[in-house]
PDB file of C-alpha atoms in Angstrom:
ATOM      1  CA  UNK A   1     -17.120  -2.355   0.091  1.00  0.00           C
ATOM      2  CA  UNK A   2     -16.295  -5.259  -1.897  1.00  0.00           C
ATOM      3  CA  UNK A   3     -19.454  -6.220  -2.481  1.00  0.00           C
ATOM      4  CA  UNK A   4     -20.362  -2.981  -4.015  1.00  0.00           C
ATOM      5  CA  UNK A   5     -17.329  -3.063  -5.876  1.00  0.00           C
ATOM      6  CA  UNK A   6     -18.357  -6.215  -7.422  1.00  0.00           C
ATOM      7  CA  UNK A   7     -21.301  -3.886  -9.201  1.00  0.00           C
ATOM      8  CA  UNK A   8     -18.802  -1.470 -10.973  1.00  0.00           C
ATOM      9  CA  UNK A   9     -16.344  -4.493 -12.437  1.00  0.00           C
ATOM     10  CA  UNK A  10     -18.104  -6.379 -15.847  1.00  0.00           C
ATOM     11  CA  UNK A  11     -18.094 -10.408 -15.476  1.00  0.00           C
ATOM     12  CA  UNK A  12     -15.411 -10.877 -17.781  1.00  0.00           C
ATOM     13  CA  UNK A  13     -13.216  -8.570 -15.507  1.00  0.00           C
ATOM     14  CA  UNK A  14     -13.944 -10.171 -13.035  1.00  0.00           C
ATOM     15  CA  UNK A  15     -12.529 -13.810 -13.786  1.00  0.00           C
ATOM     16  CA  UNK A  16      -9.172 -12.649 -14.347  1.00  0.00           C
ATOM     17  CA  UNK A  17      -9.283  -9.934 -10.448  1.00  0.00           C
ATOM     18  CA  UNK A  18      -9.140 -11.199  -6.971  1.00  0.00           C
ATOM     19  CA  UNK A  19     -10.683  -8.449  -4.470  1.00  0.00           C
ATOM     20  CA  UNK A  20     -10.158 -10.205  -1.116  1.00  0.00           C
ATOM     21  CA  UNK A  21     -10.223  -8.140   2.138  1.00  0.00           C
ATOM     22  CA  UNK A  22      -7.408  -9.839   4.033  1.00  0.00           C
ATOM     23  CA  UNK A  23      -4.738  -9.268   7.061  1.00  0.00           C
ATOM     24  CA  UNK A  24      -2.266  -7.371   5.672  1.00  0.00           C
ATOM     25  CA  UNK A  25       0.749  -9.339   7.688  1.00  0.00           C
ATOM     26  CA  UNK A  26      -0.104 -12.327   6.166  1.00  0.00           C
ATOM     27  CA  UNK A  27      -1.197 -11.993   2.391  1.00  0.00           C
ATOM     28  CA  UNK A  28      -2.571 -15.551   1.306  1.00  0.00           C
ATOM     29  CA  UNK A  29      -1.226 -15.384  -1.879  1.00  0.00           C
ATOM     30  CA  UNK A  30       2.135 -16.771  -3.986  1.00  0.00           C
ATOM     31  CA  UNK A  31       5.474 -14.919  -4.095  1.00  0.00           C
ATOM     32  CA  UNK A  32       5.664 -13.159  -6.970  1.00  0.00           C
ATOM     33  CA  UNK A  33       2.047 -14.063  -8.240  1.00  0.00           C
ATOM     34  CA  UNK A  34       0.460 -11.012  -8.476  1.00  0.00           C
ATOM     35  CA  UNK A  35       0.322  -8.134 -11.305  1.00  0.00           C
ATOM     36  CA  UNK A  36      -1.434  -5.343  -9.340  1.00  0.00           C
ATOM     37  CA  UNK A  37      -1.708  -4.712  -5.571  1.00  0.00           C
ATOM     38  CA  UNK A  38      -3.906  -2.103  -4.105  1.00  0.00           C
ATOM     39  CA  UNK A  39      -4.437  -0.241  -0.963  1.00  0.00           C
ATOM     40  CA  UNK A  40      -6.169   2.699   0.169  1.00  0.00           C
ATOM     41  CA  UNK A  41      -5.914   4.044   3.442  1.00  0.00           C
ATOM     42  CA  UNK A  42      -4.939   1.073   4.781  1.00  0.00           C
ATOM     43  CA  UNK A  43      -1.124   1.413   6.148  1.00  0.00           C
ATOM     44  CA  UNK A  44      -1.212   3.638   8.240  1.00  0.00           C
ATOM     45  CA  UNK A  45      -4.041   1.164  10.217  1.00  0.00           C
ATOM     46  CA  UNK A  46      -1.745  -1.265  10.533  1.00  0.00           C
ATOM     47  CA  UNK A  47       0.681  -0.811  13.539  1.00  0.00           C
ATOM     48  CA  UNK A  48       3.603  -2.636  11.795  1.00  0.00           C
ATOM     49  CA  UNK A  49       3.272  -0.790   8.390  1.00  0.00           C
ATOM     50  CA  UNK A  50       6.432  -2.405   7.271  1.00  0.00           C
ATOM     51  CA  UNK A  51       6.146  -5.613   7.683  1.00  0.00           C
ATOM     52  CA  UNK A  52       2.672  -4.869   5.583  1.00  0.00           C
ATOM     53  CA  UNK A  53       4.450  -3.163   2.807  1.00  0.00           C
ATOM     54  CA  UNK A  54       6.440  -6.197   2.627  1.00  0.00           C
ATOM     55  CA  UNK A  55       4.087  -8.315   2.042  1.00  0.00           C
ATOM     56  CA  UNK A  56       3.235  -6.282  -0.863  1.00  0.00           C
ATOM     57  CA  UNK A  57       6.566  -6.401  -2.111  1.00  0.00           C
ATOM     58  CA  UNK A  58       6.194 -10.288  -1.762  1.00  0.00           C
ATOM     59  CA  UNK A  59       2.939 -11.305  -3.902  1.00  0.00           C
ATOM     60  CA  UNK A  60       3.895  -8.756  -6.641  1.00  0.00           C
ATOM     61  CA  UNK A  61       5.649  -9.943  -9.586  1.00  0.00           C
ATOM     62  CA  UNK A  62       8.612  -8.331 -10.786  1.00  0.00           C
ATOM     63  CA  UNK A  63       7.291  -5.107 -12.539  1.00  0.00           C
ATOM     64  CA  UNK A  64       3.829  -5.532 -10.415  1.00  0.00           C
ATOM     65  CA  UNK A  65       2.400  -2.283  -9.623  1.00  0.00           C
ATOM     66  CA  UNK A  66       0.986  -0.969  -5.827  1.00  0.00           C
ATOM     67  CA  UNK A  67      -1.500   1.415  -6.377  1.00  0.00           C
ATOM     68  CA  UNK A  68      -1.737   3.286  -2.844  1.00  0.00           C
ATOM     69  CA  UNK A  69      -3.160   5.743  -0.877  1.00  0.00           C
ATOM     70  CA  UNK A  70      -2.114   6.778   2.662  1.00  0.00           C
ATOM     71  CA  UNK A  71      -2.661   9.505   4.832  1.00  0.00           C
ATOM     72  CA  UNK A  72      -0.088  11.123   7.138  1.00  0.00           C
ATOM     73  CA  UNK A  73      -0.127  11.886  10.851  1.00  0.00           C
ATOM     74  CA  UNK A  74      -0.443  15.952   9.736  1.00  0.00           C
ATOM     75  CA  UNK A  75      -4.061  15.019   8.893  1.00  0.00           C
ATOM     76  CA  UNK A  76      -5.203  12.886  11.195  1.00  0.00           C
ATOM     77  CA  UNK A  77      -3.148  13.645  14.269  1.00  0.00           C
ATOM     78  CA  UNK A  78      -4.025  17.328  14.807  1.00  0.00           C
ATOM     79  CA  UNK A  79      -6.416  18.678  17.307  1.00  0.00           C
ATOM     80  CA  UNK A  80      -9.612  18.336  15.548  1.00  0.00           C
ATOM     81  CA  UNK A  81      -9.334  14.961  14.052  1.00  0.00           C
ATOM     82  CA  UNK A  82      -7.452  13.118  16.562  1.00  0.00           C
ATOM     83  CA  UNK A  83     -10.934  13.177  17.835  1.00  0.00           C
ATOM     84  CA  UNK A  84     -13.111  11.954  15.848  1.00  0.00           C
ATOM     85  CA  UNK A  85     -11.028   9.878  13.852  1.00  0.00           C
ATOM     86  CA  UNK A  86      -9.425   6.367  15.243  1.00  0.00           C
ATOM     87  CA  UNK A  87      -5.980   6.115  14.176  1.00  0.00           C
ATOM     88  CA  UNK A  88      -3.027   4.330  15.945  1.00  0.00           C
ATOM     89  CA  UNK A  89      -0.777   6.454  18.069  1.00  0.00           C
ATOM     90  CA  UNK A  90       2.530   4.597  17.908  1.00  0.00           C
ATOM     91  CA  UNK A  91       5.174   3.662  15.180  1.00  0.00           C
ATOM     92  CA  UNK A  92       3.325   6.135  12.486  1.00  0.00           C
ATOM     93  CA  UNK A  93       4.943   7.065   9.090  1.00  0.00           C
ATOM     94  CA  UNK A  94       6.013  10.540   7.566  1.00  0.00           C
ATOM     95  CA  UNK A  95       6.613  11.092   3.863  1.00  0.00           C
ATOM     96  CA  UNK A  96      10.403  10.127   4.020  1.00  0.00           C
ATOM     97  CA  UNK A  97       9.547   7.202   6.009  1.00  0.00           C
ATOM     98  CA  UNK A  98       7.547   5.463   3.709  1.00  0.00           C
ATOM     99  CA  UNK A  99       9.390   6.566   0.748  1.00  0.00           C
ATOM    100  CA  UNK A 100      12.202   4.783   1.887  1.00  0.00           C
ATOM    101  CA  UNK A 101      10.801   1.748   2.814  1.00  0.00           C
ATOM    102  CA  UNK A 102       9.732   1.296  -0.501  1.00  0.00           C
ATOM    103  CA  UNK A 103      13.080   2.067  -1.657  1.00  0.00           C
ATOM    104  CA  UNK A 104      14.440  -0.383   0.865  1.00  0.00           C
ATOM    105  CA  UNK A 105      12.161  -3.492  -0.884  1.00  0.00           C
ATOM    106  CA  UNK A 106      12.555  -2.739  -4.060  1.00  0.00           C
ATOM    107  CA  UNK A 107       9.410  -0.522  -4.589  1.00  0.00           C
ATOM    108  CA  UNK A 108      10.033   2.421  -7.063  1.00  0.00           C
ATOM    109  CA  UNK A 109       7.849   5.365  -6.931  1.00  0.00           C
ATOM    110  CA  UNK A 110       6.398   5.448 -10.217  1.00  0.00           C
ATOM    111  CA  UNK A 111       4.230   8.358 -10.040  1.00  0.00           C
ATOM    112  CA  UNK A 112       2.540  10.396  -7.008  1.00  0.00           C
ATOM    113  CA  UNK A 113       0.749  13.383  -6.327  1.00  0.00           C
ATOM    114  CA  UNK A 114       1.858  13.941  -2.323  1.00  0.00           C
ATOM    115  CA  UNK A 115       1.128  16.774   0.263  1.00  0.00           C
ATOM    116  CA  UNK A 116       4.043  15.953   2.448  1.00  0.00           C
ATOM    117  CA  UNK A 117       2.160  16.904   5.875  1.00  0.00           C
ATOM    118  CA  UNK A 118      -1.030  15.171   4.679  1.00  0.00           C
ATOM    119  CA  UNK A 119      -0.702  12.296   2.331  1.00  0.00           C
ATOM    120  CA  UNK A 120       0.375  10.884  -1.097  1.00  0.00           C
ATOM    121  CA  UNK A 121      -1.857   9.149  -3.841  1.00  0.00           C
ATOM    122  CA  UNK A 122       0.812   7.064  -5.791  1.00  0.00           C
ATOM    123  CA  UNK A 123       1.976   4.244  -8.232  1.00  0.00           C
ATOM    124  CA  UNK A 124       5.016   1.922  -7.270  1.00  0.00           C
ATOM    125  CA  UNK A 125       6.759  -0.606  -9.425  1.00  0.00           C
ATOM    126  CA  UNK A 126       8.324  -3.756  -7.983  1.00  0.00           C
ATOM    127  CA  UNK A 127      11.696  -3.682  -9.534  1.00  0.00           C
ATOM    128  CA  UNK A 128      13.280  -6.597  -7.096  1.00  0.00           C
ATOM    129  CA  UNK A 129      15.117  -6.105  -3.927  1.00  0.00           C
ATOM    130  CA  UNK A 130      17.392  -8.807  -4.977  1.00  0.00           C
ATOM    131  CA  UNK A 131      18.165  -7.121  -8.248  1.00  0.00           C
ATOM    132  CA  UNK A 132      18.845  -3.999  -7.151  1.00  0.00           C
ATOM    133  CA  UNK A 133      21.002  -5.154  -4.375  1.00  0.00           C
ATOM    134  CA  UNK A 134      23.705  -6.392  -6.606  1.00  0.00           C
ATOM    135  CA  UNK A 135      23.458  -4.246  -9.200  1.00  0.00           C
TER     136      UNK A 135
END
């Protein structure tokens, strides 16, 4: 996929992006060094989603957008797709769940177009755990 994506992006684009598929525990990037993260589909892979969504929080710089898509148990859990689609059983996120972990770090829901049993297609803003802590 990245290759391909590498097609659609001009050559001046591309020296200022990184696209790097990497393990989303362990993001090899700088604190607070990056303007855009993005990730589609891929939480709800990852058994500890959290810990992945603070990574996130980590290489964004303050104001940094996530752009994100994620799909909710409603879709893939049900009879039919269960099936035929591999998902993780265990330690799986609902609408309010993820909502508030992005609350929790400091990740503000900029704008989203959600089906709360299915899944959300969304913008968040870092605006700083720290910050909003003490204010």
């Amino acid at each position: 996929m990245l290759k391909k994506a590498v097609g659609y992006v001009p050559a001046n684009v591309m020296k200022r992006i990184t696209l790097a598929a990497v393990d989303g525990h362990d993001l090899p990037f700088r604190d607070s060094s990056m303007d855009v993260v993005c990730g589609f589909g891929v939480l709800h892979h990852i058994p500890d989603w959290r810990g992945a969504l603070g990574e996130v929080e980590r290489v964004l710089k303050k104001d940094g957008c996530f752009f994100f898509e994620e799909l909710y148990p409603g879709l893939y859990q049900n009879c039919v797709t269960r099936h035929i689609l591999a998902h993780p059983d265990h330690g799986r996120f609902h609408s309010h769940d993820l909502r508030k972990e992005m609350d929790d770090l400091g990740l503000s829901l900029y704008w989203c177009r959600e089906l709360k049993r299915i899944g959300i297609l969304g913008i968040a803003v870092k605006k700083g755990k720290r910050e909003m802590n003490t204010a």
